[in-house]
């Protein structure tokens, strides 16, 4: 059957993307340099995210030390400013008042005699337990891993130790503690990524730390002297790679007065679609031991389907300290890439971006507890206009809208499909270059999927497009709902109110200009669809 154009109730103006190239610089090598400059400028316009944070130049990976204080969100990150592949790690820094318009700051922490500055966390020391406060100023204390490349090169074991630094100007500049490291290596090759939080009940600090394939728990009164409590991880979860970047926090259960503790553990490799990913565990904490909830343990034993994000591009994510939403949910952000190909993606001046900020909450499912993630409500503040329709009948592969009405390089889509039947439901973004990104739900198999194999440039790595990413559907209702967030080179999918999340990056040869939807039955319909144009303070 012929395609039927999707007629929206609201008609908005045409949004267009203008790709502008800088004038070639005059260099000794003339034409070659001009071609390089033109290529870099075109690459920047095509791939630089509109509203996901990316560094101006250089390499970026894990988010570090994120906190909120006096109206500002602070994002630190693993950063190599002198190259676009992984190198000697610094802490880069960016701030925002709204979680979407980020302003990059000077580098926060540089490598020193103890080594590179690996991942860690930062806390607002309101009670000045550290003693670093002065003249009434509240200290911000960063806890990070010092990684010694010299010891690594000679094959020594105690390569990684934990150090601290403090700031008295709300995280803008830092002073490293003179007696670093504050937690010395006990004899483990992998001993890193401290995440610290304040235990209000016991009036002390709790640290979770990755050591090989387990998570170790420590406590401290002053952030300087640390005592080991227990370890967690043996015989549970995925162990196909090194455990990294833990986080530990308590969440209320939606619709209940009950609370549970959640432990995040990133693993590389070992993800559900290969490569990097973040698993989670739910249980209770008695001040010393993290004890898995019995129903959670049983369900994980049947099938490990407890992942923060099933897509291939959300890794090492952790939560912001010193803030939670009104219902007690936590604010989360991850690194939007995968170690399988992160060093090879086709950007010129910089590498990598972060996911959008998300709210993490806990729900009681049919058999056990589940972590749910959704875009932070602040995203709605940037929805300037929208296309909207309801009860949309579908005829084959249906064209929903084009770039004459919506700019797909910055858009949010909310939808609901009612009365699911067996077969495959597919959204498709495409462009004039023949690129296409396909994603949707296979109701016969009960799996969500993302197919980026024809979504543009893929030949930079044979691991980038070697499979279609899939995720099991957790929800059981017969209606399918979702929120789709699209930037220039990324898609974030929040299905069934955030019960299943998938994040994937891609590199189209031109911006996508058409959105299609195809259902397995002529009787299928979109109960509603809203496509929001997102507007930010774009430079």
JSON list of C-alpha atoms in Angstrom, two decimals, residues 394-487:
[
{"chain": "A", "resi": 394, "resn": "UNK", "atom": "CA", "xyz": [-1.58, 3.36, 10.23]},
{"chain": "A", "resi": 395, "resn": "UNK", "atom": "CA", "xyz": [-1.29, 2.15, 6.67]},
{"chain": "A", "resi": 396, "resn": "UNK", "atom": "CA", "xyz": [1.85, 0.14, 6.08]},
{"chain": "A", "resi": 397, "resn": "UNK", "atom": "CA", "xyz": [5.01, 2.15, 6.58]},
{"chain": "A", "resi": 398, "resn": "UNK", "atom": "CA", "xyz": [3.55, 5.53, 7.52]},
{"chain": "A", "resi": 399, "resn": "UNK", "atom": "CA", "xyz": [5.39, 8.82, 7.23]},
{"chain": "A", "resi": 400, "resn": "UNK", "atom": "CA", "xyz": [4.80, 10.68, 10.48]},
{"chain": "A", "resi": 401, "resn": "UNK", "atom": "CA", "xyz": [6.62, 13.93, 9.77]},
{"chain": "A", "resi": 402, "resn": "UNK", "atom": "CA", "xyz": [9.70, 15.44, 8.14]},
{"chain": "A", "resi": 403, "resn": "UNK", "atom": "CA", "xyz": [12.39, 18.00, 8.91]},
{"chain": "A", "resi": 404, "resn": "UNK", "atom": "CA", "xyz": [10.20, 20.65, 7.27]},
{"chain": "A", "resi": 405, "resn": "UNK", "atom": "CA", "xyz": [8.17, 20.55, 10.47]},
{"chain": "A", "resi": 406, "resn": "UNK", "atom": "CA", "xyz": [10.60, 19.32, 13.13]},
{"chain": "A", "resi": 407, "resn": "UNK", "atom": "CA", "xyz": [14.36, 19.39, 13.62]},
{"chain": "A", "resi": 408, "resn": "UNK", "atom": "CA", "xyz": [15.33, 15.83, 14.47]},
{"chain": "A", "resi": 409, "resn": "UNK", "atom": "CA", "xyz": [18.69, 16.94, 15.85]},
{"chain": "A", "resi": 410, "resn": "UNK", "atom": "CA", "xyz": [16.91, 18.14, 19.02]},
{"chain": "A", "resi": 411, "resn": "UNK", "atom": "CA", "xyz": [13.55, 16.55, 19.63]},
{"chain": "A", "resi": 412, "resn": "UNK", "atom": "CA", "xyz": [11.51, 14.61, 22.17]},
{"chain": "A", "resi": 413, "resn": "UNK", "atom": "CA", "xyz": [8.76, 12.18, 21.18]},
{"chain": "A", "resi": 414, "resn": "UNK", "atom": "CA", "xyz": [6.09, 10.78, 23.50]},
{"chain": "A", "resi": 415, "resn": "UNK", "atom": "CA", "xyz": [3.79, 8.05, 22.22]},
{"chain": "A", "resi": 416, "resn": "UNK", "atom": "CA", "xyz": [1.38, 5.29, 23.11]},
{"chain": "A", "resi": 417, "resn": "UNK", "atom": "CA", "xyz": [0.40, 2.24, 21.05]},
{"chain": "A", "resi": 418, "resn": "UNK", "atom": "CA", "xyz": [-2.70, 0.41, 22.27]},
{"chain": "A", "resi": 419, "resn": "UNK", "atom": "CA", "xyz": [-3.78, -3.21, 21.90]},
{"chain": "A", "resi": 420, "resn": "UNK", "atom": "CA", "xyz": [-0.48, -4.80, 20.93]},
{"chain": "A", "resi": 421, "resn": "UNK", "atom": "CA", "xyz": [-0.56, -7.83, 18.64]},
{"chain": "A", "resi": 422, "resn": "UNK", "atom": "CA", "xyz": [2.14, -10.26, 17.58]},
{"chain": "A", "resi": 423, "resn": "UNK", "atom": "CA", "xyz": [4.62, -8.80, 15.14]},
{"chain": "A", "resi": 424, "resn": "UNK", "atom": "CA", "xyz": [7.15, -6.00, 14.94]},
{"chain": "A", "resi": 425, "resn": "UNK", "atom": "CA", "xyz": [6.47, -2.31, 15.62]},
{"chain": "A", "resi": 426, "resn": "UNK", "atom": "CA", "xyz": [9.18, -0.13, 14.08]},
{"chain": "A", "resi": 427, "resn": "UNK", "atom": "CA", "xyz": [10.07, 3.55, 14.18]},
{"chain": "A", "resi": 428, "resn": "UNK", "atom": "CA", "xyz": [12.55, 4.64, 11.52]},
{"chain": "A", "resi": 429, "resn": "UNK", "atom": "CA", "xyz": [14.59, 7.83, 11.16]},
{"chain": "A", "resi": 430, "resn": "UNK", "atom": "CA", "xyz": [16.10, 8.30, 7.71]},
{"chain": "A", "resi": 431, "resn": "UNK", "atom": "CA", "xyz": [17.85, 10.88, 5.53]},
{"chain": "A", "resi": 432, "resn": "UNK", "atom": "CA", "xyz": [18.58, 11.70, 1.90]},
{"chain": "A", "resi": 433, "resn": "UNK", "atom": "CA", "xyz": [21.94, 9.87, 2.10]},
{"chain": "A", "resi": 434, "resn": "UNK", "atom": "CA", "xyz": [20.19, 6.55, 2.61]},
{"chain": "A", "resi": 435, "resn": "UNK", "atom": "CA", "xyz": [20.99, 6.30, 6.32]},
{"chain": "A", "resi": 436, "resn": "UNK", "atom": "CA", "xyz": [18.35, 4.81, 8.59]},
{"chain": "A", "resi": 437, "resn": "UNK", "atom": "CA", "xyz": [18.04, 4.22, 12.31]},
{"chain": "A", "resi": 438, "resn": "UNK", "atom": "CA", "xyz": [15.39, 1.65, 13.23]},
{"chain": "A", "resi": 439, "resn": "UNK", "atom": "CA", "xyz": [14.07, 0.96, 16.72]},
{"chain": "A", "resi": 440, "resn": "UNK", "atom": "CA", "xyz": [10.95, -0.46, 18.28]},
{"chain": "A", "resi": 441, "resn": "UNK", "atom": "CA", "xyz": [9.28, -3.51, 19.76]},
{"chain": "A", "resi": 442, "resn": "UNK", "atom": "CA", "xyz": [9.08, -7.10, 18.61]},
{"chain": "A", "resi": 443, "resn": "UNK", "atom": "CA", "xyz": [5.88, -8.21, 20.32]},
{"chain": "A", "resi": 444, "resn": "UNK", "atom": "CA", "xyz": [6.35, -11.81, 19.20]},
{"chain": "A", "resi": 445, "resn": "UNK", "atom": "CA", "xyz": [9.68, -12.15, 21.01]},
{"chain": "A", "resi": 446, "resn": "UNK", "atom": "CA", "xyz": [8.90, -9.66, 23.78]},
{"chain": "A", "resi": 447, "resn": "UNK", "atom": "CA", "xyz": [12.06, -7.66, 23.00]},
{"chain": "A", "resi": 448, "resn": "UNK", "atom": "CA", "xyz": [12.81, -4.02, 22.31]},
{"chain": "A", "resi": 449, "resn": "UNK", "atom": "CA", "xyz": [15.49, -3.36, 19.70]},
{"chain": "A", "resi": 450, "resn": "UNK", "atom": "CA", "xyz": [17.76, -0.69, 18.21]},
{"chain": "A", "resi": 451, "resn": "UNK", "atom": "CA", "xyz": [19.28, -1.24, 14.77]},
{"chain": "A", "resi": 452, "resn": "UNK", "atom": "CA", "xyz": [21.96, 1.32, 13.89]},
{"chain": "A", "resi": 453, "resn": "UNK", "atom": "CA", "xyz": [23.73, -0.87, 11.34]},
{"chain": "A", "resi": 454, "resn": "UNK", "atom": "CA", "xyz": [22.70, 1.44, 8.49]},
{"chain": "A", "resi": 455, "resn": "UNK", "atom": "CA", "xyz": [22.56, 4.68, 10.46]},
{"chain": "A", "resi": 456, "resn": "UNK", "atom": "CA", "xyz": [25.60, 6.29, 8.83]},
{"chain": "A", "resi": 457, "resn": "UNK", "atom": "CA", "xyz": [29.33, 5.79, 9.34]},
{"chain": "A", "resi": 458, "resn": "UNK", "atom": "CA", "xyz": [30.06, 2.41, 10.94]},
{"chain": "A", "resi": 459, "resn": "UNK", "atom": "CA", "xyz": [33.36, 1.25, 9.44]},
{"chain": "A", "resi": 460, "resn": "UNK", "atom": "CA", "xyz": [35.56, 2.88, 12.10]},
{"chain": "A", "resi": 461, "resn": "UNK", "atom": "CA", "xyz": [35.10, -0.27, 14.22]},
{"chain": "A", "resi": 462, "resn": "UNK", "atom": "CA", "xyz": [33.88, -3.78, 13.47]},
{"chain": "A", "resi": 463, "resn": "UNK", "atom": "CA", "xyz": [32.34, -3.85, 16.97]},
{"chain": "A", "resi": 464, "resn": "UNK", "atom": "CA", "xyz": [30.07, -0.84, 16.40]},
{"chain": "A", "resi": 465, "resn": "UNK", "atom": "CA", "xyz": [27.52, -2.43, 14.08]},
{"chain": "A", "resi": 466, "resn": "UNK", "atom": "CA", "xyz": [28.06, -6.15, 14.62]},
{"chain": "A", "resi": 467, "resn": "UNK", "atom": "CA", "xyz": [24.58, -6.73, 16.06]},
{"chain": "A", "resi": 468, "resn": "UNK", "atom": "CA", "xyz": [21.12, -5.33, 16.70]},
{"chain": "A", "resi": 469, "resn": "UNK", "atom": "CA", "xyz": [20.84, -4.34, 20.35]},
{"chain": "A", "resi": 470, "resn": "UNK", "atom": "CA", "xyz": [17.90, -5.96, 22.16]},
{"chain": "A", "resi": 471, "resn": "UNK", "atom": "CA", "xyz": [16.30, -5.63, 25.59]},
{"chain": "A", "resi": 472, "resn": "UNK", "atom": "CA", "xyz": [13.57, -7.68, 27.27]},
{"chain": "A", "resi": 473, "resn": "UNK", "atom": "CA", "xyz": [10.29, -5.96, 27.96]},
{"chain": "A", "resi": 474, "resn": "UNK", "atom": "CA", "xyz": [9.75, -5.79, 31.73]},
{"chain": "A", "resi": 475, "resn": "UNK", "atom": "CA", "xyz": [6.22, -4.38, 31.63]},
{"chain": "A", "resi": 476, "resn": "UNK", "atom": "CA", "xyz": [3.26, -6.72, 31.04]},
{"chain": "A", "resi": 477, "resn": "UNK", "atom": "CA", "xyz": [0.39, -4.45, 30.00]},
{"chain": "A", "resi": 478, "resn": "UNK", "atom": "CA", "xyz": [-0.99, -4.63, 26.48]},
{"chain": "A", "resi": 479, "resn": "UNK", "atom": "CA", "xyz": [-0.30, -0.96, 25.70]},
{"chain": "A", "resi": 480, "resn": "UNK", "atom": "CA", "xyz": [3.15, 0.32, 24.83]},
{"chain": "A", "resi": 481, "resn": "UNK", "atom": "CA", "xyz": [4.31, 3.78, 25.90]},
{"chain": "A", "resi": 482, "resn": "UNK", "atom": "CA", "xyz": [7.61, 5.53, 25.39]},
{"chain": "A", "resi": 483, "resn": "UNK", "atom": "CA", "xyz": [9.65, 8.70, 25.47]},
{"chain": "A", "resi": 484, "resn": "UNK", "atom": "CA", "xyz": [12.28, 9.17, 22.77]},
{"chain": "A", "resi": 485, "resn": "UNK", "atom": "CA", "xyz": [15.01, 11.79, 23.15]},
{"chain": "A", "resi": 486, "resn": "UNK", "atom": "CA", "xyz": [17.01, 12.55, 20.00]},
{"chain": "A", "resi": 487, "resn": "UNK", "atom": "CA", "xyz": [20.15, 14.65, 19.62]}
]
